XYZ file of C-alpha atoms in Angstrom:
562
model
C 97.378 -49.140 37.585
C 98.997 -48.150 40.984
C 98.059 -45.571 43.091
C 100.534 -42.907 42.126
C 99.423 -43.512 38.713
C 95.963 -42.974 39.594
C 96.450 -39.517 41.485
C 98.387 -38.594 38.525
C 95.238 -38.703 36.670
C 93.108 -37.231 38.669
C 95.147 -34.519 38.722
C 95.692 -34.039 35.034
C 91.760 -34.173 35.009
C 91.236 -31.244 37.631
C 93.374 -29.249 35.824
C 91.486 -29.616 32.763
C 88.460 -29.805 34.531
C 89.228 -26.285 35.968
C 90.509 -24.726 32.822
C 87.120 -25.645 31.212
C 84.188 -23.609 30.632
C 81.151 -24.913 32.642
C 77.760 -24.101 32.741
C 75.787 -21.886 35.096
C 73.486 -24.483 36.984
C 72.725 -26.132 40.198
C 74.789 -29.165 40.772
C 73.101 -30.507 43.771
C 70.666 -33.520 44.439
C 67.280 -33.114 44.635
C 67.742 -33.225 48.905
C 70.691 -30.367 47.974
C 73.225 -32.475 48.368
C 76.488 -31.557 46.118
C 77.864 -33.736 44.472
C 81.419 -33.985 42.765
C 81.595 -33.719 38.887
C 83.718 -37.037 38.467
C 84.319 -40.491 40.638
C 87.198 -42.299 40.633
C 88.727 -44.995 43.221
C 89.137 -43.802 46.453
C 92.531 -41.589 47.114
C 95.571 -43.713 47.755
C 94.134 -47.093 46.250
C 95.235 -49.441 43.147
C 92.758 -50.358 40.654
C 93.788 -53.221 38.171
C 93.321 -52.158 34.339
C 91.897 -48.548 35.515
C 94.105 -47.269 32.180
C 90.957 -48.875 30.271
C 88.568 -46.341 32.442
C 90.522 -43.960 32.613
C 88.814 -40.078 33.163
C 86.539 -38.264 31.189
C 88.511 -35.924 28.823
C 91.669 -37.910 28.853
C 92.420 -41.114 26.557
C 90.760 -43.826 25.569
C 87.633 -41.451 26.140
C 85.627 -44.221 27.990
C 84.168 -41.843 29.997
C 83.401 -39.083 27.534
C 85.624 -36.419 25.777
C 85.050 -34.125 27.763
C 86.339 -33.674 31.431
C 83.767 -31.476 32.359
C 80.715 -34.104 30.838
C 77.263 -32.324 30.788
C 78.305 -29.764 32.633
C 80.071 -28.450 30.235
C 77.244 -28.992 27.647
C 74.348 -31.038 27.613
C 73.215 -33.342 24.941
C 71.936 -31.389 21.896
C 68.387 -32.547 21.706
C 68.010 -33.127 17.534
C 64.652 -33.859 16.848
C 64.372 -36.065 13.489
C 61.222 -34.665 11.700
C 59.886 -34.318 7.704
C 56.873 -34.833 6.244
C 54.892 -33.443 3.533
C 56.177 -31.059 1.404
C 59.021 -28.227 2.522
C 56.705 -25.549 3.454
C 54.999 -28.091 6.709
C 58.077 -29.017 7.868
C 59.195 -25.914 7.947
C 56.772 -25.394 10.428
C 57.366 -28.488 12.322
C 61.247 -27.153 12.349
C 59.728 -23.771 14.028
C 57.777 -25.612 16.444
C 60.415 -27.808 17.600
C 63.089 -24.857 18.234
C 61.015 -23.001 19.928
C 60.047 -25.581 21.999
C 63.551 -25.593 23.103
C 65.186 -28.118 20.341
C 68.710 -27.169 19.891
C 69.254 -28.491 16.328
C 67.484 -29.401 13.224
C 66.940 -33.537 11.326
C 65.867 -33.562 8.128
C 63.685 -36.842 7.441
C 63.434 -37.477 3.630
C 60.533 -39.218 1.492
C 61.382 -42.231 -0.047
C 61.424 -40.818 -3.333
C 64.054 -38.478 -2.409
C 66.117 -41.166 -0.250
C 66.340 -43.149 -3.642
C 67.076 -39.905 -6.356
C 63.910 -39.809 -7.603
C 61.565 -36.448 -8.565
C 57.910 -35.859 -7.117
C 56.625 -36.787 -10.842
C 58.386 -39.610 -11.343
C 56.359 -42.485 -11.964
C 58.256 -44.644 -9.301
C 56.931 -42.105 -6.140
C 53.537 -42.783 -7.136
C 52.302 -42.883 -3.638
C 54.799 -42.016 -1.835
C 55.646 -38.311 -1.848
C 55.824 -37.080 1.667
C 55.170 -39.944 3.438
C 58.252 -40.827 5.376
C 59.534 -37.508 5.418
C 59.470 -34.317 3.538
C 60.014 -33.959 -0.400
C 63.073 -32.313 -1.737
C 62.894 -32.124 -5.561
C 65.527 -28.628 -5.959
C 67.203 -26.273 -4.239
C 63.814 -24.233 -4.244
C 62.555 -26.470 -1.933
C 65.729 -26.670 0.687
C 64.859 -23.046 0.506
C 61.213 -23.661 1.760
C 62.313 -25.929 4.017
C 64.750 -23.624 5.795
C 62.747 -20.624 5.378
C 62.996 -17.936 8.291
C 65.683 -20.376 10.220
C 69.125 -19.106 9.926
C 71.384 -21.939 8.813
C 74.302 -20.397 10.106
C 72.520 -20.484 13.808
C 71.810 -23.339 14.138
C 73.010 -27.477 13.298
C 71.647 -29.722 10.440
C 71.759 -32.694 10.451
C 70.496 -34.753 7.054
C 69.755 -38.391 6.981
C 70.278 -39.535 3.873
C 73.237 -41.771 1.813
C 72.286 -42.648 -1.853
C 71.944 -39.427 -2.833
C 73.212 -37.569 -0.015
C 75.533 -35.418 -1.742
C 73.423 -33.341 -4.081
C 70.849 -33.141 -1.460
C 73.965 -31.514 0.087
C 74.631 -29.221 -2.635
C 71.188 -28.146 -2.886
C 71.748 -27.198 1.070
C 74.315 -25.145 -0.085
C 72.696 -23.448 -2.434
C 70.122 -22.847 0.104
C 72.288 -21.373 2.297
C 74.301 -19.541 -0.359
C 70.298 -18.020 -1.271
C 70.066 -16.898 2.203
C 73.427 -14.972 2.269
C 75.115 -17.062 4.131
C 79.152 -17.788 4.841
C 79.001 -21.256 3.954
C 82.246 -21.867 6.275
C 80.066 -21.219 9.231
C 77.924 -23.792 8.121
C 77.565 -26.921 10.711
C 75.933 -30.186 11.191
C 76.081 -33.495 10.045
C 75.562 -35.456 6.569
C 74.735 -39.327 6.929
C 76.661 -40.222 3.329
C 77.166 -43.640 5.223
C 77.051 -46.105 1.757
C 78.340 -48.889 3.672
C 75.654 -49.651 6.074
C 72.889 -49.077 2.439
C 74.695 -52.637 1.605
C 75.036 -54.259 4.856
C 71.415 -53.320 5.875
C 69.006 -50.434 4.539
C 69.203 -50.988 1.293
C 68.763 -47.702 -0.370
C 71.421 -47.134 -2.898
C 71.545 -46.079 -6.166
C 74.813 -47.336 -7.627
C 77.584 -50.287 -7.241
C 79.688 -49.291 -4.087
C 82.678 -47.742 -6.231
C 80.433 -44.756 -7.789
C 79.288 -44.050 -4.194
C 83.131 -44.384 -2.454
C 83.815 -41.744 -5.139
C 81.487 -38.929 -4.631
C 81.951 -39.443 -0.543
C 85.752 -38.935 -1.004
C 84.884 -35.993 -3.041
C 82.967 -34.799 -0.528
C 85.568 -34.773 2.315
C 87.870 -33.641 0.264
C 85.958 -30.292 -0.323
C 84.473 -29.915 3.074
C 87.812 -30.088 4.781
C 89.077 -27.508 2.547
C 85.386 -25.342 2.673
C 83.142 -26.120 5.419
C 85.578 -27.226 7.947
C 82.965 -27.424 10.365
C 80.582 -28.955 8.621
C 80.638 -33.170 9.456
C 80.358 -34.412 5.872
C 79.783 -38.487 7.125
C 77.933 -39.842 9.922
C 78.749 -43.396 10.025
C 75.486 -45.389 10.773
C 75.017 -48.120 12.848
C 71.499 -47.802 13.811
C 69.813 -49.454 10.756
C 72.086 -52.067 11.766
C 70.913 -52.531 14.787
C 67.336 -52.117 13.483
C 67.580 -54.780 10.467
C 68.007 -57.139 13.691
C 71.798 -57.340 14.789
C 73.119 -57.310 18.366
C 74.849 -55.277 19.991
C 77.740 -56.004 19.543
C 77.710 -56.533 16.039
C 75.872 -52.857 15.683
C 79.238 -51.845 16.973
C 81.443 -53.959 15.258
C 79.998 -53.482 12.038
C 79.646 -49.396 12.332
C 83.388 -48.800 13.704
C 84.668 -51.098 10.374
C 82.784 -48.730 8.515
C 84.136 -45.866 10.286
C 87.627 -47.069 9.765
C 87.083 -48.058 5.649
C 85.877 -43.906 5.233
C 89.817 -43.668 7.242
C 91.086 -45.735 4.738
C 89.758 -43.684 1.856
C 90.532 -40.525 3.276
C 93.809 -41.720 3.466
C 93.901 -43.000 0.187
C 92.981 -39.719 -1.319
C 96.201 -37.896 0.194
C 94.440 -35.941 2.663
C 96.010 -35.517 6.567
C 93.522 -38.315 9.353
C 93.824 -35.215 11.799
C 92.506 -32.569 9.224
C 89.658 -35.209 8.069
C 88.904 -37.558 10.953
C 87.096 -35.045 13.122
C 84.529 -34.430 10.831
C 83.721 -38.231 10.905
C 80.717 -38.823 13.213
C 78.678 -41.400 14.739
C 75.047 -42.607 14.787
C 73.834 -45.221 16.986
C 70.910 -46.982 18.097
C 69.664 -46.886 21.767
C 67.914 -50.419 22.187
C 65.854 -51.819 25.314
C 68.613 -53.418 27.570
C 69.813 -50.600 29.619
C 73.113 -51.763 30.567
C 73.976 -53.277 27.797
C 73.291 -49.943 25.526
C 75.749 -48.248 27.652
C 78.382 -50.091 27.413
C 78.372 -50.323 23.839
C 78.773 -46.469 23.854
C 81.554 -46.624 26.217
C 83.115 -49.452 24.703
C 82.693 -47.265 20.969
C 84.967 -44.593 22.104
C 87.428 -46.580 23.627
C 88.245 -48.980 20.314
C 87.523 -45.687 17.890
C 90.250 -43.629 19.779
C 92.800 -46.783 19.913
C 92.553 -47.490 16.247
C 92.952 -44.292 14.998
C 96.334 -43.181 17.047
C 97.432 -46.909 16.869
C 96.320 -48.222 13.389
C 95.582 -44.692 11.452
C 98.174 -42.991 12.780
C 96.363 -39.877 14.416
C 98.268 -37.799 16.241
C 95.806 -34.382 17.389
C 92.989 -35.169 19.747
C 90.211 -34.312 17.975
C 90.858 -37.201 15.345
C 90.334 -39.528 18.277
C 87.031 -38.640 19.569
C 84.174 -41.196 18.734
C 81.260 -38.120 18.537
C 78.006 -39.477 17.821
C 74.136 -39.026 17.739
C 71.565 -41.384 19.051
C 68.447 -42.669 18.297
C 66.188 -44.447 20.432
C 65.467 -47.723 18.994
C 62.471 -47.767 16.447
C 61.908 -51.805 16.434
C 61.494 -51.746 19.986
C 57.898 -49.781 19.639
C 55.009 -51.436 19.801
C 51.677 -51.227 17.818
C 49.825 -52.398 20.507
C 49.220 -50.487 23.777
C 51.531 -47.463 21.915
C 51.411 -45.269 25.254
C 53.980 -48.113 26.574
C 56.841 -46.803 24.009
C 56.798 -43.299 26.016
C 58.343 -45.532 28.605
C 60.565 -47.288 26.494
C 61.532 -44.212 24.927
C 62.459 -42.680 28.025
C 64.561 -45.516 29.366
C 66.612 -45.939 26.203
C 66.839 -41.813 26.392
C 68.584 -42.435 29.543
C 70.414 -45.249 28.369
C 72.261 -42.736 25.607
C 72.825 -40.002 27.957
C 74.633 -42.314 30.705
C 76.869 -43.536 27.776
C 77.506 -39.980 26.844
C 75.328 -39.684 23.524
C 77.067 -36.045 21.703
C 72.810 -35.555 20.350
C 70.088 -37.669 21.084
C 66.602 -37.977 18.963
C 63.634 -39.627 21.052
C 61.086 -41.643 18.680
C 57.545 -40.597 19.293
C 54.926 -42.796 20.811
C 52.366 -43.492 17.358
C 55.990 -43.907 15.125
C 54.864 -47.428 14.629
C 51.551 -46.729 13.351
C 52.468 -43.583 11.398
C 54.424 -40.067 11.196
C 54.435 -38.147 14.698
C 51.368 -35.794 15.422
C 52.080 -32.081 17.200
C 51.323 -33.971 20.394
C 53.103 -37.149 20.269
C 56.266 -34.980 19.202
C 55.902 -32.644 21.890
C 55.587 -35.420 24.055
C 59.028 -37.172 22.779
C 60.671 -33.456 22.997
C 59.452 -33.035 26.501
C 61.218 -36.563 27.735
C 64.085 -35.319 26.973
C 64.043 -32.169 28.600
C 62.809 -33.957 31.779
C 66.279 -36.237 31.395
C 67.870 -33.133 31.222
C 66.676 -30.613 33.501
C 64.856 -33.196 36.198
C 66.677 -35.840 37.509
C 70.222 -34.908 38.225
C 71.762 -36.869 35.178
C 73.688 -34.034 33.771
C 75.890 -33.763 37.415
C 78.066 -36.128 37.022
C 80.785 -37.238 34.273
C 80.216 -41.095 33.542
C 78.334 -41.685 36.427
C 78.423 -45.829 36.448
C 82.457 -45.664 35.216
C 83.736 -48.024 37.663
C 80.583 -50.377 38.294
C 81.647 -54.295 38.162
C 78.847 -54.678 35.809
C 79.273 -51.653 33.324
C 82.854 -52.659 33.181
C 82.735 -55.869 32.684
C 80.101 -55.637 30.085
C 81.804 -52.912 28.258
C 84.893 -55.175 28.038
C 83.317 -57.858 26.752
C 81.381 -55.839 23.715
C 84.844 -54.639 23.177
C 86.157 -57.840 22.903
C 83.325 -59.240 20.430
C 84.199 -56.419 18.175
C 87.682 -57.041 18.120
C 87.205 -60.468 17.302
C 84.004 -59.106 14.098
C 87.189 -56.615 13.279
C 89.537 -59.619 12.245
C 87.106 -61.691 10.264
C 86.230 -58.723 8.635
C 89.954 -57.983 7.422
C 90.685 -61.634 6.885
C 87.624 -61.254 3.854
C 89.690 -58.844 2.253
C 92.595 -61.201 2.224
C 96.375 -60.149 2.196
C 95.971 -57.188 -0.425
C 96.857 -55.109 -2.321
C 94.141 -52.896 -1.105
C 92.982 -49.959 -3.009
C 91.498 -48.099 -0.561
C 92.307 -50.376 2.623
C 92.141 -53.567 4.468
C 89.073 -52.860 6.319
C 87.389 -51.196 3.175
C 88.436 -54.326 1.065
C 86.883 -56.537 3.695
C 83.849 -54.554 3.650
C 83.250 -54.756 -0.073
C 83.557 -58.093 0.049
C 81.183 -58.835 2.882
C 78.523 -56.652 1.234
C 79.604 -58.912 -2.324
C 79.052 -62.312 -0.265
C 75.956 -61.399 1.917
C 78.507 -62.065 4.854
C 77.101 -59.131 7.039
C 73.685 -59.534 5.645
C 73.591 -63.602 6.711
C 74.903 -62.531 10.435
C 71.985 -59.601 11.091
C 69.642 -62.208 9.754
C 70.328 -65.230 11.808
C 70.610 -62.690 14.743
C 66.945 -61.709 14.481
C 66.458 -65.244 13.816
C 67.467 -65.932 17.085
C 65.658 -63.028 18.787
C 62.499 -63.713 17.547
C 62.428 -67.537 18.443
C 63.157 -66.369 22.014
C 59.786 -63.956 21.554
C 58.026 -66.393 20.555
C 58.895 -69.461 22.956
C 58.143 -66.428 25.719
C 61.813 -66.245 26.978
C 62.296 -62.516 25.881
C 59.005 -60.353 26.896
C 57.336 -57.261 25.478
C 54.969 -55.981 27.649
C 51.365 -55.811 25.353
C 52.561 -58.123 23.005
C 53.864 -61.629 24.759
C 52.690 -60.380 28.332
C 50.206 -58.329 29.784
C 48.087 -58.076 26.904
C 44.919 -56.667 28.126
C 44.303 -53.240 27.865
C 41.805 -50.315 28.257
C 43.456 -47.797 26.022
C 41.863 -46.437 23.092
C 43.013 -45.977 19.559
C 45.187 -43.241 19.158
C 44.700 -40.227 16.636
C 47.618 -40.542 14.266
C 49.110 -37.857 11.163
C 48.050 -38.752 7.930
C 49.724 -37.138 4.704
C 46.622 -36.226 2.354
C 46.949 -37.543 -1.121
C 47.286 -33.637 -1.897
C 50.693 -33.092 -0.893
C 51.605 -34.955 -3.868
C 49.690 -33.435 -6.314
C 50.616 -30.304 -5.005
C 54.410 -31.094 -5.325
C 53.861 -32.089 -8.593
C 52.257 -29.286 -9.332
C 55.331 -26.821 -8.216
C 57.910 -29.013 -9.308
C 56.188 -28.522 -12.927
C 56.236 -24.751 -12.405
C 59.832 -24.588 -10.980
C 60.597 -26.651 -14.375
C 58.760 -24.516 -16.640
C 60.144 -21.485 -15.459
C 64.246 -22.389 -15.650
C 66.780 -21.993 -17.841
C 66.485 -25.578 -19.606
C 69.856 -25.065 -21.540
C 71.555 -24.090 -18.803
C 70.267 -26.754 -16.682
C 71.274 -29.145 -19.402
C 74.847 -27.759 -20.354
C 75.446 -28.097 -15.975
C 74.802 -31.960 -15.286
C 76.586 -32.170 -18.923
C 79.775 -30.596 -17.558
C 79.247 -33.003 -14.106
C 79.215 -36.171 -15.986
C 82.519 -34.502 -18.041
C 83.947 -34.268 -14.419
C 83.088 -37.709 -13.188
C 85.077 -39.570 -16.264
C 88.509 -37.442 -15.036
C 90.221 -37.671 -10.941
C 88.728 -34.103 -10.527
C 86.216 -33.463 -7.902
C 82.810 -33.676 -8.696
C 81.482 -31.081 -6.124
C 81.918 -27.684 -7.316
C 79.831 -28.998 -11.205
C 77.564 -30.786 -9.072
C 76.799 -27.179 -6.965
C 77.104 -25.481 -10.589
C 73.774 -28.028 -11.699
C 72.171 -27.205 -8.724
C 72.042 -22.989 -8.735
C 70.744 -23.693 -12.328
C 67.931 -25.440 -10.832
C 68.213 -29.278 -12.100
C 66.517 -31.225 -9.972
C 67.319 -34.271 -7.933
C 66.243 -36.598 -10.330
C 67.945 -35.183 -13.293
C 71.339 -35.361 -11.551
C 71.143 -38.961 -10.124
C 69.521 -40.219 -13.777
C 72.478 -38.537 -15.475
C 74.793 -40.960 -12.986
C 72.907 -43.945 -13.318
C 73.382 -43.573 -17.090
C 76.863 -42.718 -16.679
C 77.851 -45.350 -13.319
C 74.764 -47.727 -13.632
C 72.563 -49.207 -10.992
C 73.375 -51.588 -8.302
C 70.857 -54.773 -7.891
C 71.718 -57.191 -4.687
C 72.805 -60.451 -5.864
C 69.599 -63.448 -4.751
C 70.593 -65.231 -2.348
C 68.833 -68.433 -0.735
């Protein structure tokens, strides 16, 4: 890019920049030194390929989607927390928002991540031990109880049976009077990654593809503000993938939910922007960066070049981060605050939209008030301490950053092919990438990749070529053992308990007649949602709606493979 080019820019940047609403806050160095909100090459100078850097604001989004970065907005910090029952994660919402958490995660128990009731006989065990139990809309009103869910963003983790969890937040809402077109966050619904990594599905991939479509379609129409998939690439990178393939793998998926948007008729710039992100922020510091930077760049080029999008919005990559679970350690546990904190930083440099910090006893058990607090305060340290929030894309232009974000960009082009070429020359019912997907989840293609990946990583741990500090190297210690949360065997019998109450007390016919007319639903094109919201305000429980669809769709077992 020549010079002229260049100033051209810049100038189309200031003028955004200076249209923009910014907020009120000292942006100075710690010595008081002001700095400028953006860097670029110096005035009157070429830079070769600078079109692929570009300024923040201004296509391919490399360096954020916003020209004003932070200081426009920070980071919403989104604290992922549930455990118990409703009622003590309702207080663990409280705690966090008024410790200055500006938006709620909803962590489900296992039970509920696979459809399953408090009494079933497969939670035995298992009832609020991961994350809170949701059994009916009665308890999404617990949950929420004295929080105003139009005030404030929600985001819910959760794909198997993500949508009538959603419905039961709905109902919730609905119970507490609110507009439910003012409703906003984020619902996970990702089905792809349950295949390619997680594993917690309930039905073949068809069933699932269904109710998500359904689910756009009524939230675009509805809750327009509401983000009705967040495409996952964290338990990607967690089952033991690189990088690059976290990427490469998560942006396929992103572009398959395209495809089926598309295929259902509805408009990529009415749809698209409520299509978010959620990545992992991993240990090498450089590296994490540029696969954020390199994330918006390829999501904005294939949706204006391959999808056709046309309106801005449909070409931002927004997305939520995670610092990276697998990288805490079990021994000497006060080292993951450190981690923590450096992969924090790692997500914020490469623009991270909301960030979640893991707390330092996650890898022996569920977050005490303290170890939370202490994974709250990082952030706000990041934040308010160190000057980060100054500057838009503060390393845009380093030799290493760009380099390295080119090449992750190049590995995923090169993931993006194969992945196509699976789903051979068509026709495709939903979509190249979607066929490709399917049949890299039906082959164990995706699967086989992750696993020779962490293969590979964990020979190099244990020939001593990668470190972790207390594990490989620098072993000894004087730390003590740490006070963790444990989940009394009570919870469950007390969930059990209410759930049998809430049962007793219901309209059973009703209840009955509702999934009935839900199942009549799913064997027609019409859209399951507003039956599925209709089962829900009668009080049927989770259980009872996903059993009625695995009589009606089935189950889904992995094929063995050796």
């Amino acid at each position: 890019m020549n010079a002229d080019e260049i100033a051209a820019g810049r100038a189309r940047w200031q003028a955004r920049y200076d249209a923009a609403r910014k907020r009120e806050a000292d942006f100075t160095t710690l010595s008081g030194v002001t700095v400028q909100p953006v860097y670029g090459p110096p005035e009157g100078t070429a830079y070769p390929g600078f079109e692929r850097i570009g300024w923040p604001g201004e296509f391919p989004y490399t360096r954020g989607l916003h020209p004003t970065g932070y200081r426009g907005r920070a980071w919403t910090i989104r604290q992922f927390a549930g455990f118990g029952n409703a009622r003590q994660t309702n207080e663990r919402y409280k705690m966090i928002l008024g410790a200055g958490g500006g938006g709620l995660s909803v962590a489900f128990d296992m039970p509920t991540l696979m459809g399953r009731d408090s009494d079933d006989p497969q939670a035995l065990g298992e009832v609020g031990h991961c994350g809170v139990a949701v059994d009916s809309a009665a308890d999404m009103e617990v949950l929420f109880d004295g929080i105003d869910l139009a005030g404030v963003t929600t985001s819910m983790t959760i794909s198997g049976p993500a949508v009538p969890v959603f419905c039961m937040y709905l109902v919730a809402a609905e119970r507490q009077g609110v507009d439910l077109s003012r409703l906003d966050g984020t619902l996970q619904t990702d089905i792809f990654k349950e295949y390619i990594a997680q594993k917690e599905w309930l039905f073949d991939p068809e069933p699932h593809l269904r109710l998500i479509g359904d689910l756009m379609e009524h939230c675009a129409a509805e809750i327009p503000r509401y983000k009705p998939l967040s495409v996952s690439g964290y338990h990607i990178r967690e089952a033991g993938s690189t990088a690059a393939q976290e990427l490469a793998y998560t942006l396929a998926d992103g572009f398959g939910y395209v495809e089926l948007g598309l295929s259902r008729g509805l408009d990529v710039n009415v749809f698209a922007p409520g299509l978010s992100f959620f990545f992992d922020a991993h240990l090498d510091f450089f590296e994490e960066i540029a696969k954020f930077r390199a994330a918006r760049r390829i999501w904005a080029r294939w949706l204006r070049d391959v999808y056709g999008a046309t309106s801005e919005k449909a070409l931002w990559l927004r997305f939520h981060t995670q610092t990276a679970g697998v990288s805490l350690t079990a021994q000497q546990p006060v080292n993951n605050v450190v981690r923590t904190a450096v992969e924090a930083l790692a997500a914020v440099l490469g623009g991270t939209n909301s960030l979640h910090t893991n707390a330092l006893d996650e890898t022996l058990a569920l977050p005490t008030d303290e170890s939370a607090e202490i994974a709250l305060r990082t952030q706000q340290v990041l934040m308010e301490e160190i000057g980060v929030t100054n500057v838009a894309d503060p390393l845009g232009g380093s030799w290493y950053v760009e380099a390295l974000t080119d090449a992750i960009e190049a590995e995923a082009e090169e993931i993006f092919a194969r992945i196509r070429q699976l789903g051979g020359d068509g026709p495709h019912r939903i979509g190249p990438m979607a066929s490709g997907i399917l049949r890299g989840i039906e082959d164990g293609w995706f699967t086989g990749h992750i696993a020779e990946s962490a293969f590979t990583y964990q020979q190099a741990l244990e020939k001593g070529d990668k470190k972790i500090v207390g594990v490989n190297c620098h072993t000894g210690t004087v730390a003590k053992e740490l006070e963790t949360l444990r989940i009394s065997h009570e919870v469950e019998l007390e969930q059990r308990r209410v759930l049998a109450e809430r049962k007793a007390a219901r309209d059973d016919a009703a209840v009955t007649a509702a999934v009935q007319r839900m199942i009549e639903v799913s064997r027609t094109d019409g859209n399951m949602i507003p039956p599925m919201l209709d089962a829900v305000r009668a009080e049927a429980t989770l259980g009872e709606i996903c059993d009625a669809l695995r009589t009606e769709w089935g189950t889904y077992r992995e094929p063995a493979r050796f």
